[in-house]
mmCIF file of C-alpha atoms in Angstrom:
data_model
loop_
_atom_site.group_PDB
_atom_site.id
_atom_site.type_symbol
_atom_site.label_atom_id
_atom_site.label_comp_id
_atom_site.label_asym_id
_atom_site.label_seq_id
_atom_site.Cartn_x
_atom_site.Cartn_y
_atom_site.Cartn_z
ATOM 1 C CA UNK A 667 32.964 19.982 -6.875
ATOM 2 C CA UNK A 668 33.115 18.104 -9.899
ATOM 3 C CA UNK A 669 35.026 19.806 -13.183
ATOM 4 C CA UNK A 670 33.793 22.428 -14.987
ATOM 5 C CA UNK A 671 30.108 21.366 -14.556
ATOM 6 C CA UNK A 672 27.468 24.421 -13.410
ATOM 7 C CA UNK A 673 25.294 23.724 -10.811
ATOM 8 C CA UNK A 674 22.841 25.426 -12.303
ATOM 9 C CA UNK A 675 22.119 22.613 -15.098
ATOM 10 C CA UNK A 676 21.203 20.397 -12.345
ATOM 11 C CA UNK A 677 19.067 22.806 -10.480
ATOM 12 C CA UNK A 678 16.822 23.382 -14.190
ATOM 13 C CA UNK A 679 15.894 20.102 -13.958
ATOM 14 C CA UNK A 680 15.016 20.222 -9.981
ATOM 15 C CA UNK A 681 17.750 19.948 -8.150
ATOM 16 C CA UNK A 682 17.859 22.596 -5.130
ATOM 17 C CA UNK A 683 21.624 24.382 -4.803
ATOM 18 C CA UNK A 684 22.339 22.491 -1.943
ATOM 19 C CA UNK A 685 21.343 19.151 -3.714
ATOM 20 C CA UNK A 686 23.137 20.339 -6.828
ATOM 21 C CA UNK A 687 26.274 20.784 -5.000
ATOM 22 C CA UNK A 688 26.396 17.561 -2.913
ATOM 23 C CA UNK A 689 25.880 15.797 -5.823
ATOM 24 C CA UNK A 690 28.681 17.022 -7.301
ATOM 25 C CA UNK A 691 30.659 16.963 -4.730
ATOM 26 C CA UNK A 692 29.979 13.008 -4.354
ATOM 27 C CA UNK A 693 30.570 12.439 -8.108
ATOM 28 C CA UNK A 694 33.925 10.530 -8.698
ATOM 29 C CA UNK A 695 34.264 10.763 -4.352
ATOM 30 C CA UNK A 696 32.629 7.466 -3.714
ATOM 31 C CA UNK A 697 32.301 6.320 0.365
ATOM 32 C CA UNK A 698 32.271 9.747 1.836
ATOM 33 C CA UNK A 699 30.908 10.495 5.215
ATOM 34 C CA UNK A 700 28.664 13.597 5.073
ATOM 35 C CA UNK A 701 31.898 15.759 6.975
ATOM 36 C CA UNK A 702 33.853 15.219 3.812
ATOM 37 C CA UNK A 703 30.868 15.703 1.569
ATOM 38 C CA UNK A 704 30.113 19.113 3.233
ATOM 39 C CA UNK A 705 33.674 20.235 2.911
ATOM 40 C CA UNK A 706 33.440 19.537 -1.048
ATOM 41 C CA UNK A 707 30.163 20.723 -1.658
ATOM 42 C CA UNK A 708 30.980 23.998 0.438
ATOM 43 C CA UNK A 709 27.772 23.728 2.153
ATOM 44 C CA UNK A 710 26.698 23.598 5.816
ATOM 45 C CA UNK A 711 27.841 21.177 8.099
ATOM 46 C CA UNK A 712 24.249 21.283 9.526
ATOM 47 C CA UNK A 713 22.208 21.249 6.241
ATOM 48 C CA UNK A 714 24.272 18.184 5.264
ATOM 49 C CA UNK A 715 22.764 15.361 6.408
ATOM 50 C CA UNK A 716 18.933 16.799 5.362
ATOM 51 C CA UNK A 717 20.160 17.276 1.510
ATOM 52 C CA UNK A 718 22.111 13.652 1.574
ATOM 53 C CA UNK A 719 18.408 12.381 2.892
ATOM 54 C CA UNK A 720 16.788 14.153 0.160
ATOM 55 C CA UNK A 721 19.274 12.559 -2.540
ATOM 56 C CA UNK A 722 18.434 9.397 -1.168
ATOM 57 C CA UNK A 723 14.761 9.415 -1.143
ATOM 58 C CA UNK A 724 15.257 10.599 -4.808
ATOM 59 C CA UNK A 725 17.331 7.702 -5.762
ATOM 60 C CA UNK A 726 20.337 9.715 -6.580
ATOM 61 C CA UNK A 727 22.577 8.734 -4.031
ATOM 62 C CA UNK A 728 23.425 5.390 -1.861
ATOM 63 C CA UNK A 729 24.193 4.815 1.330
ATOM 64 C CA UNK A 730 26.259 2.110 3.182
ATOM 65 C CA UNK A 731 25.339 1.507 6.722
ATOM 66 C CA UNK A 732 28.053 2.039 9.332
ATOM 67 C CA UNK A 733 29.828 4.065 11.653
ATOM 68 C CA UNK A 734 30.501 6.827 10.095
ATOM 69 C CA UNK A 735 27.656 6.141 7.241
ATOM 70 C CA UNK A 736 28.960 6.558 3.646
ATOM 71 C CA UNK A 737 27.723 8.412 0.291
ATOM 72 C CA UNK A 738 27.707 7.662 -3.158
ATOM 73 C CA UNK A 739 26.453 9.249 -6.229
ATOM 74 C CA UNK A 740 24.193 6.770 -7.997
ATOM 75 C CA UNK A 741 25.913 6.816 -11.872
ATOM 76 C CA UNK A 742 24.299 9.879 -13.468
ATOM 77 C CA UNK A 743 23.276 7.678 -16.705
ATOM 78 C CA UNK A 744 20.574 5.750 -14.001
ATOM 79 C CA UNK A 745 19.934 8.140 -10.908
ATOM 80 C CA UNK A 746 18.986 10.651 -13.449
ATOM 81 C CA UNK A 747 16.046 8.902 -15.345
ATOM 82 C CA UNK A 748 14.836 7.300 -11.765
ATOM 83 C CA UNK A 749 14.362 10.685 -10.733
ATOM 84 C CA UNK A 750 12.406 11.331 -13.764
ATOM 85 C CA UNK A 751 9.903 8.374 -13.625
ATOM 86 C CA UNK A 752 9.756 9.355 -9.807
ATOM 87 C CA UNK A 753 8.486 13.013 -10.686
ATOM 88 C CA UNK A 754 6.364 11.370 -13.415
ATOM 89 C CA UNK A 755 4.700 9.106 -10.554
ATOM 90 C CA UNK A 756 4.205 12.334 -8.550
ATOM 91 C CA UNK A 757 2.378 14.286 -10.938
ATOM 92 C CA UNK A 758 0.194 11.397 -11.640
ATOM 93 C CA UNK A 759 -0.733 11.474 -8.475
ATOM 94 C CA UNK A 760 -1.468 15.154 -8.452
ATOM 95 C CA UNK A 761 -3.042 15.324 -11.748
ATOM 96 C CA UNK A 762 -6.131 12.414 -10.610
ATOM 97 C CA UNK A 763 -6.338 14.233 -7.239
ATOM 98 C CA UNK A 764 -7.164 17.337 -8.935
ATOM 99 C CA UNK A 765 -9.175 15.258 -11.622
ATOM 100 C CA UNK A 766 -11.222 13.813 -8.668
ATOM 101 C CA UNK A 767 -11.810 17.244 -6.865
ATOM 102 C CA UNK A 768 -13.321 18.808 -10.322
ATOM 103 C CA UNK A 769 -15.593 15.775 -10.643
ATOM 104 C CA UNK A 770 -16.854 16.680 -7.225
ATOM 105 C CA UNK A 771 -17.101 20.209 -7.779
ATOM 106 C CA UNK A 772 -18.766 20.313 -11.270
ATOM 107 C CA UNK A 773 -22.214 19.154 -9.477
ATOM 108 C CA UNK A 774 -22.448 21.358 -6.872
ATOM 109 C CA UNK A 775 -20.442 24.653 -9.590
ATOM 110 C CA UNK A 776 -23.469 23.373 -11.984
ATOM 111 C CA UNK A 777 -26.283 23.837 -8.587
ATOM 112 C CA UNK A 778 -24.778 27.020 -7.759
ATOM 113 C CA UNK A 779 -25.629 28.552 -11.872
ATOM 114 C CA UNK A 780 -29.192 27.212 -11.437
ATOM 115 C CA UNK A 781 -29.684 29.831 -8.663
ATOM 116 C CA UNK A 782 -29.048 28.046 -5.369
ATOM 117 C CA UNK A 783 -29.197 30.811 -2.977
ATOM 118 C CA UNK A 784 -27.509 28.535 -0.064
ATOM 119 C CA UNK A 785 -24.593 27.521 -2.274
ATOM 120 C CA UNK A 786 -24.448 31.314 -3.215
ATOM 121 C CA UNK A 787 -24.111 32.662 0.271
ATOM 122 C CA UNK A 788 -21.468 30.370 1.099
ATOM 123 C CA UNK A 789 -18.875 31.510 -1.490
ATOM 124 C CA UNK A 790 -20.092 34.969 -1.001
ATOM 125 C CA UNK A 791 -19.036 34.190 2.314
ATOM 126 C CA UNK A 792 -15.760 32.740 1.825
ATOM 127 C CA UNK A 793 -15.213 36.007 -0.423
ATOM 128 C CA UNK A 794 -15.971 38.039 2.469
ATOM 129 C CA UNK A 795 -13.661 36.158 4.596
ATOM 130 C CA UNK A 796 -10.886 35.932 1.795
ATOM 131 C CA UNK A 797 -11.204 39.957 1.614
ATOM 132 C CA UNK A 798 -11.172 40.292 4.999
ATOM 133 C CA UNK A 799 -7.604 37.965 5.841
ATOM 134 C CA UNK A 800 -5.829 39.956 3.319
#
């Protein structure tokens, strides 16, 4: 792993360990195949090559086609703010789903306070059912 840097600073901003510790591990190791990456990062020879996938698809790490593949950290000054705008993009996303789903719901939340008895006995069923699973 990579000086005195805690892995901990990089799983605060979303990082998991794993990810943390490949990362790392690939800092200042540039081409490594995922053996030598696991070896550095002290982490699983089988969990390897689904956290080097997850680096990827985050924009934090590259890879060079071949036989064996090879792994490089993306410079921490521009993998760092990709992954940023990428979680930015995601929460977007998640903030007009749910923005969509209350515009549905406020119509039939505003039928159910004028004393629909149909759209009362469903959620009094789904409470029923909600007591019931736990």
């Amino acid at each position: 792993m990579s000086g005195n840097l805690d892995p901990e600073r990089l799983i605060a901003i979303g990082f998991s360990k794993y990810e943390a510790a490949t990362y790392l591990a690939l800092l200042g190791c540039p081409e490594s195949t995922a053996v030598e990456v696991a070896d550095r990062a002290g982490i699983p020879r089988q969990r390897v090559y689904d956290v080097l996938s997850a680096l990827h698809e985050k924009g934090l790490i590259e890879m060079r086609e071949g036989r064996p593949v090879r792994h490089s950290a993306r410079p921490p000054a521009i993998a760092l703010p990709a992954m940023h705008q990428a979680r930015l993009r995601l929460q977007a996303r998640e903030n007009e789903r749910l923005a969509r789903l209350m515009e549905e719901l406020i119509p039939d939340l505003e039928t159910a306070g004028n004393g629909s008895t149909e759209m009362l006995a469903r959620a009094q069923h789904v409470g029923e059912q909600t007591v019931g699973g736990l």
